[in-house]
mmCIF file of C-alpha atoms in Angstrom:
data_model
loop_
_atom_site.group_PDB
_atom_site.id
_atom_site.type_symbol
_atom_site.label_atom_id
_atom_site.label_comp_id
_atom_site.label_asym_id
_atom_site.label_seq_id
_atom_site.Cartn_x
_atom_site.Cartn_y
_atom_site.Cartn_z
ATOM 1 C CA MET A 1 -20.160 18.614 -21.610
ATOM 2 C CA THR A 2 -20.141 21.229 -24.361
ATOM 3 C CA HIS A 3 -16.414 21.878 -23.966
ATOM 4 C CA PRO A 4 -13.569 20.126 -22.119
ATOM 5 C CA PRO A 5 -12.794 21.137 -18.517
ATOM 6 C CA LYS A 6 -9.607 22.931 -17.603
ATOM 7 C CA ALA A 7 -8.693 20.240 -15.057
ATOM 8 C CA VAL A 8 -9.793 16.752 -14.037
ATOM 9 C CA ILE A 9 -9.449 15.452 -10.473
ATOM 10 C CA PHE A 10 -9.551 11.690 -10.133
ATOM 11 C CA ASP A 11 -10.296 9.525 -7.165
ATOM 12 C CA CYS A 12 -7.703 6.752 -6.980
ATOM 13 C CA ASP A 13 -9.221 3.415 -5.934
ATOM 14 C CA GLY A 14 -11.808 2.196 -8.402
ATOM 15 C CA VAL A 15 -11.131 5.008 -10.857
ATOM 16 C CA LEU A 16 -7.426 4.819 -11.685
ATOM 17 C CA VAL A 17 -6.602 1.414 -10.214
ATOM 18 C CA ASP A 18 -8.897 -1.564 -9.759
ATOM 19 C CA SER A 19 -7.958 -1.988 -6.103
ATOM 20 C CA GLU A 20 -11.359 -2.031 -4.432
ATOM 21 C CA PRO A 21 -12.191 -5.706 -5.069
ATOM 22 C CA ILE A 22 -8.874 -6.640 -3.451
ATOM 23 C CA THR A 23 -9.453 -4.417 -0.432
ATOM 24 C CA ASN A 24 -13.056 -5.527 -0.029
ATOM 25 C CA ASP A 25 -12.058 -9.197 -0.117
ATOM 26 C CA ILE A 26 -9.553 -8.612 2.679
ATOM 27 C CA LEU A 27 -12.099 -6.701 4.769
ATOM 28 C CA HIS A 28 -14.656 -9.451 4.248
ATOM 29 C CA GLU A 29 -12.192 -12.132 5.365
ATOM 30 C CA ASN A 30 -10.746 -10.159 8.258
ATOM 31 C CA LEU A 31 -14.016 -8.990 9.782
ATOM 32 C CA ALA A 32 -15.344 -12.545 9.662
ATOM 33 C CA GLN A 33 -12.297 -13.631 11.645
ATOM 34 C CA HIS A 34 -13.322 -11.056 14.261
ATOM 35 C CA GLY A 35 -16.896 -12.274 14.490
ATOM 36 C CA LEU A 36 -18.585 -9.944 12.011
ATOM 37 C CA HIS A 37 -19.966 -11.750 8.982
ATOM 38 C CA ILE A 38 -21.010 -9.197 6.350
ATOM 39 C CA PRO A 39 -22.043 -10.267 2.830
ATOM 40 C CA ARG A 40 -19.466 -9.319 0.210
ATOM 41 C CA ASP A 41 -21.806 -6.910 -1.605
ATOM 42 C CA ARG A 42 -22.691 -5.248 1.696
ATOM 43 C CA ILE A 43 -18.980 -4.638 2.367
ATOM 44 C CA GLU A 44 -18.885 -2.521 -0.768
ATOM 45 C CA GLU A 45 -22.024 -0.594 0.149
ATOM 46 C CA LEU A 46 -20.773 0.157 3.655
ATOM 47 C CA PHE A 47 -17.131 0.917 3.137
ATOM 48 C CA VAL A 48 -16.166 1.945 -0.428
ATOM 49 C CA GLY A 49 -15.054 5.562 -0.435
ATOM 50 C CA GLY A 50 -14.524 5.741 3.301
ATOM 51 C CA THR A 51 -11.448 5.502 5.487
ATOM 52 C CA ILE A 52 -9.982 2.446 7.167
ATOM 53 C CA ALA A 53 -10.386 4.095 10.547
ATOM 54 C CA GLY A 54 -14.042 4.615 9.684
ATOM 55 C CA VAL A 55 -14.351 0.944 8.719
ATOM 56 C CA GLY A 56 -13.027 -0.003 12.135
ATOM 57 C CA ASP A 57 -15.444 2.297 13.938
ATOM 58 C CA THR A 58 -18.426 0.959 12.005
ATOM 59 C CA ALA A 59 -17.336 -2.651 12.437
ATOM 60 C CA ARG A 60 -17.054 -2.230 16.187
ATOM 61 C CA GLU A 61 -20.508 -0.645 16.300
ATOM 62 C CA MET A 62 -21.791 -3.706 14.433
ATOM 63 C CA GLY A 63 -20.254 -6.055 16.975
ATOM 64 C CA ALA A 64 -16.779 -6.875 15.707
ATOM 65 C CA ALA A 65 -14.202 -7.535 18.409
ATOM 66 C CA LEU A 66 -11.300 -5.675 16.838
ATOM 67 C CA PRO A 67 -7.928 -5.282 18.595
ATOM 68 C CA ASP A 68 -6.607 -1.827 19.396
ATOM 69 C CA ASP A 69 -4.032 -2.076 16.623
ATOM 70 C CA TRP A 70 -6.516 -3.316 14.019
ATOM 71 C CA VAL A 71 -5.983 -0.353 11.678
ATOM 72 C CA ASP A 72 -2.246 -1.103 11.475
ATOM 73 C CA GLN A 73 -2.918 -4.807 10.998
ATOM 74 C CA ILE A 74 -5.454 -4.356 8.216
ATOM 75 C CA TYR A 75 -3.287 -1.823 6.400
ATOM 76 C CA ALA A 76 -0.414 -4.318 6.442
ATOM 77 C CA ALA A 77 -2.666 -7.036 5.012
ATOM 78 C CA ILE A 78 -4.113 -4.755 2.336
ATOM 79 C CA TYR A 79 -0.738 -3.379 1.283
ATOM 80 C CA ALA A 80 0.733 -6.875 0.988
ATOM 81 C CA ARG A 81 -2.104 -8.013 -1.271
ATOM 82 C CA LEU A 82 -1.952 -4.850 -3.385
ATOM 83 C CA ARG A 83 1.806 -5.236 -3.867
ATOM 84 C CA ALA A 84 1.166 -8.670 -5.353
ATOM 85 C CA GLY A 85 -0.571 -6.984 -8.269
ATOM 86 C CA THR A 86 -3.139 -4.234 -8.711
ATOM 87 C CA PRO A 87 -4.440 -3.716 -12.235
ATOM 88 C CA LEU A 88 -5.291 -0.393 -13.798
ATOM 89 C CA VAL A 89 -8.909 0.397 -14.520
ATOM 90 C CA ALA A 90 -9.498 -0.542 -18.155
ATOM 91 C CA GLU A 91 -8.680 2.214 -20.666
ATOM 92 C CA VAL A 92 -7.724 4.790 -18.049
ATOM 93 C CA LEU A 93 -4.365 5.367 -19.762
ATOM 94 C CA GLY A 94 -6.243 6.442 -22.876
ATOM 95 C CA VAL A 95 -8.059 9.086 -20.844
ATOM 96 C CA LEU A 96 -4.800 10.404 -19.367
ATOM 97 C CA ASP A 97 -3.135 10.418 -22.788
ATOM 98 C CA ALA A 98 -6.078 12.364 -24.219
ATOM 99 C CA LEU A 99 -5.883 14.926 -21.412
ATOM 100 C CA ASP A 100 -2.144 15.326 -21.977
ATOM 101 C CA ALA A 101 -2.726 15.809 -25.701
ATOM 102 C CA ARG A 102 -5.192 18.613 -24.969
ATOM 103 C CA GLY A 103 -3.012 20.217 -22.271
ATOM 104 C CA ILE A 104 -5.635 19.580 -19.603
ATOM 105 C CA ALA A 105 -4.259 19.350 -16.069
ATOM 106 C CA TYR A 106 -5.141 16.471 -13.763
ATOM 107 C CA ALA A 107 -4.615 15.331 -10.187
ATOM 108 C CA VAL A 108 -5.590 12.644 -7.674
ATOM 109 C CA GLY A 109 -7.607 13.232 -4.509
ATOM 110 C CA SER A 110 -7.920 10.122 -2.340
ATOM 111 C CA ASN A 111 -9.042 9.141 1.136
ATOM 112 C CA GLY A 112 -6.311 6.502 0.946
ATOM 113 C CA SER A 113 -2.789 6.988 2.244
ATOM 114 C CA MET A 114 0.192 8.118 0.212
ATOM 115 C CA ASP A 115 1.792 4.734 0.937
ATOM 116 C CA LYS A 116 -1.190 2.999 -0.649
ATOM 117 C CA MET A 117 -1.069 5.236 -3.710
ATOM 118 C CA GLN A 118 2.655 4.626 -4.057
ATOM 119 C CA ILE A 119 1.984 0.884 -4.103
ATOM 120 C CA THR A 120 -0.926 0.925 -6.540
ATOM 121 C CA LEU A 121 0.064 3.821 -8.789
ATOM 122 C CA GLY A 122 3.762 3.031 -8.591
ATOM 123 C CA GLN A 123 3.503 -0.457 -10.018
ATOM 124 C CA ASN A 124 1.523 0.912 -12.967
ATOM 125 C CA GLY A 125 3.695 3.874 -13.889
ATOM 126 C CA LEU A 126 1.280 6.483 -12.574
ATOM 127 C CA TRP A 127 3.169 7.545 -9.440
ATOM 128 C CA ASP A 128 5.647 9.543 -11.524
ATOM 129 C CA ARG A 129 2.945 10.678 -13.928
ATOM 130 C CA PHE A 130 0.979 12.273 -11.085
ATOM 131 C CA ALA A 131 4.046 13.541 -9.212
ATOM 132 C CA GLY A 132 3.263 16.690 -7.253
ATOM 133 C CA ARG A 133 -0.452 16.302 -7.947
ATOM 134 C CA MET A 134 -1.460 13.577 -5.483
ATOM 135 C CA PHE A 135 -3.506 14.601 -2.461
ATOM 136 C CA SER A 136 -4.279 12.237 0.403
ATOM 137 C CA ALA A 137 -6.683 12.775 3.275
ATOM 138 C CA HIS A 138 -3.986 11.276 5.516
ATOM 139 C CA VAL A 139 -1.710 14.225 4.766
ATOM 140 C CA HIS A 140 -3.412 17.165 3.110
ATOM 141 C CA ALA A 141 -7.024 17.694 4.136
ATOM 142 C CA LYS A 142 -10.169 16.291 5.702
ATOM 143 C CA PRO A 143 -11.444 13.083 4.079
ATOM 144 C CA LYS A 144 -14.373 12.933 1.727
ATOM 145 C CA PRO A 145 -17.317 13.562 1.949
ATOM 146 C CA GLU A 146 -15.805 16.875 3.076
ATOM 147 C CA PRO A 147 -14.885 18.967 0.018
ATOM 148 C CA ASP A 148 -11.391 19.884 1.221
ATOM 149 C CA LEU A 149 -9.380 17.397 -0.859
ATOM 150 C CA TYR A 150 -10.998 18.391 -4.119
ATOM 151 C CA LEU A 151 -10.821 22.094 -3.363
ATOM 152 C CA LEU A 152 -7.137 21.746 -2.490
ATOM 153 C CA ALA A 153 -6.431 19.858 -5.710
ATOM 154 C CA ALA A 154 -8.180 22.538 -7.768
ATOM 155 C CA GLU A 155 -6.244 25.259 -5.970
ATOM 156 C CA GLN A 156 -2.916 23.522 -6.523
ATOM 157 C CA LEU A 157 -3.717 23.047 -10.201
ATOM 158 C CA GLY A 158 -4.532 26.742 -10.435
ATOM 159 C CA VAL A 159 -8.024 26.102 -11.770
ATOM 160 C CA ALA A 160 -11.315 27.405 -10.356
ATOM 161 C CA PRO A 161 -13.646 24.672 -9.053
ATOM 162 C CA ALA A 162 -16.249 25.641 -11.647
ATOM 163 C CA ASP A 163 -13.745 24.811 -14.394
ATOM 164 C CA CYS A 164 -12.825 21.403 -12.943
ATOM 165 C CA VAL A 165 -14.378 17.964 -13.166
ATOM 166 C CA VAL A 166 -14.170 15.207 -10.551
ATOM 167 C CA VAL A 167 -14.285 11.500 -11.409
ATOM 168 C CA ASP A 168 -15.253 9.378 -8.401
ATOM 169 C CA ASP A 169 -16.905 6.010 -7.880
ATOM 170 C CA SER A 170 -18.235 6.378 -4.326
ATOM 171 C CA PRO A 171 -21.112 8.284 -2.747
ATOM 172 C CA SER A 172 -18.703 10.016 -0.352
ATOM 173 C CA GLY A 173 -16.579 11.270 -3.248
ATOM 174 C CA CYS A 174 -19.584 12.475 -5.210
ATOM 175 C CA ILE A 175 -20.847 14.310 -2.120
ATOM 176 C CA ALA A 176 -17.420 15.920 -1.719
ATOM 177 C CA ALA A 177 -17.515 17.148 -5.311
ATOM 178 C CA GLN A 178 -21.037 18.462 -4.846
ATOM 179 C CA ARG A 179 -20.006 20.352 -1.713
ATOM 180 C CA ALA A 180 -17.021 21.776 -3.593
ATOM 181 C CA SER A 181 -19.312 22.924 -6.431
ATOM 182 C CA ILE A 182 -17.326 20.811 -8.891
ATOM 183 C CA ARG A 183 -19.065 18.894 -11.675
ATOM 184 C CA CYS A 184 -18.784 15.169 -10.976
ATOM 185 C CA PHE A 185 -18.808 12.098 -13.167
ATOM 186 C CA GLY A 186 -19.793 9.039 -11.147
ATOM 187 C CA TYR A 187 -17.751 6.092 -12.385
ATOM 188 C CA ALA A 188 -20.026 3.039 -12.274
ATOM 189 C CA GLU A 189 -18.539 0.420 -14.563
ATOM 190 C CA ARG A 190 -19.409 -2.468 -12.223
ATOM 191 C CA SER A 191 -21.722 -0.849 -9.696
ATOM 192 C CA ASP A 192 -25.209 0.634 -9.583
ATOM 193 C CA PRO A 193 -25.130 4.286 -10.732
ATOM 194 C CA ALA A 194 -28.161 4.884 -8.515
ATOM 195 C CA ARG A 195 -25.678 5.011 -5.616
ATOM 196 C CA LEU A 196 -24.108 8.112 -7.142
ATOM 197 C CA THR A 197 -26.754 10.069 -9.012
ATOM 198 C CA PRO A 198 -28.597 11.283 -5.871
ATOM 199 C CA HIS A 199 -25.409 13.192 -5.049
ATOM 200 C CA GLY A 200 -25.340 15.174 -8.278
ATOM 201 C CA ALA A 201 -23.055 12.854 -10.231
ATOM 202 C CA ILE A 202 -23.426 12.221 -13.947
ATOM 203 C CA PRO A 203 -22.981 8.443 -14.348
ATOM 204 C CA VAL A 204 -20.440 6.958 -16.742
ATOM 205 C CA ALA A 205 -20.071 3.227 -17.315
ATOM 206 C CA SER A 206 -16.640 3.111 -18.973
ATOM 207 C CA MET A 207 -13.539 5.165 -19.617
ATOM 208 C CA ALA A 208 -14.585 5.464 -23.268
ATOM 209 C CA GLU A 209 -17.828 7.074 -22.144
ATOM 210 C CA LEU A 210 -15.907 9.334 -19.777
ATOM 211 C CA ARG A 211 -13.693 10.534 -22.631
ATOM 212 C CA ALA A 212 -16.750 11.340 -24.711
ATOM 213 C CA LYS A 213 -18.403 13.286 -21.912
ATOM 214 C CA LEU A 214 -15.191 15.131 -21.132
ATOM 215 C CA GLY A 215 -14.920 16.106 -24.773
ATOM 216 C CA VAL A 216 -11.444 14.641 -25.220
#
């Protein structure tokens, strides 16, 4: 970018906190227990960036015999594992510090629940840091790939979408940014950026690279 944005809207899982490997491991184990054996890398391709309800729908279509209360059960299992320890994405605090130093606003827009964000962000000191600027599809708007979450975050920050940047690591999030007409950086530290670039995202492979491209 030639100049820094006026606001940055972050996805949560896989961008702020390194929670996706934990969640994907649980999904892999749980679905196998219900008769659906999906390779670990395929779990990521199918489900990262979606909703747990959507995971259940897809799993049933693929032949999993899930109980009616599966969504509640899997949330309980995921939350318990996340509470045991969810690390921050490497160097993300440096990005937030740099944005603060430049007076650039930021927010979170996630398909995950507020409870999940409280667990993952709370244990890392980010729950308070993002207070009043966390937007969940469970509460505030339609989930990604619809643009609603990112448009709402921009509105609440008081910044036009054209002056914002989204940082997301999933195709659904990059599509949401594209539909919102917000520039998107596709965070691909451990994944194939080719998953994100078809949806208009500019790939970044580290938080250091993100800082450089943000101009902070």
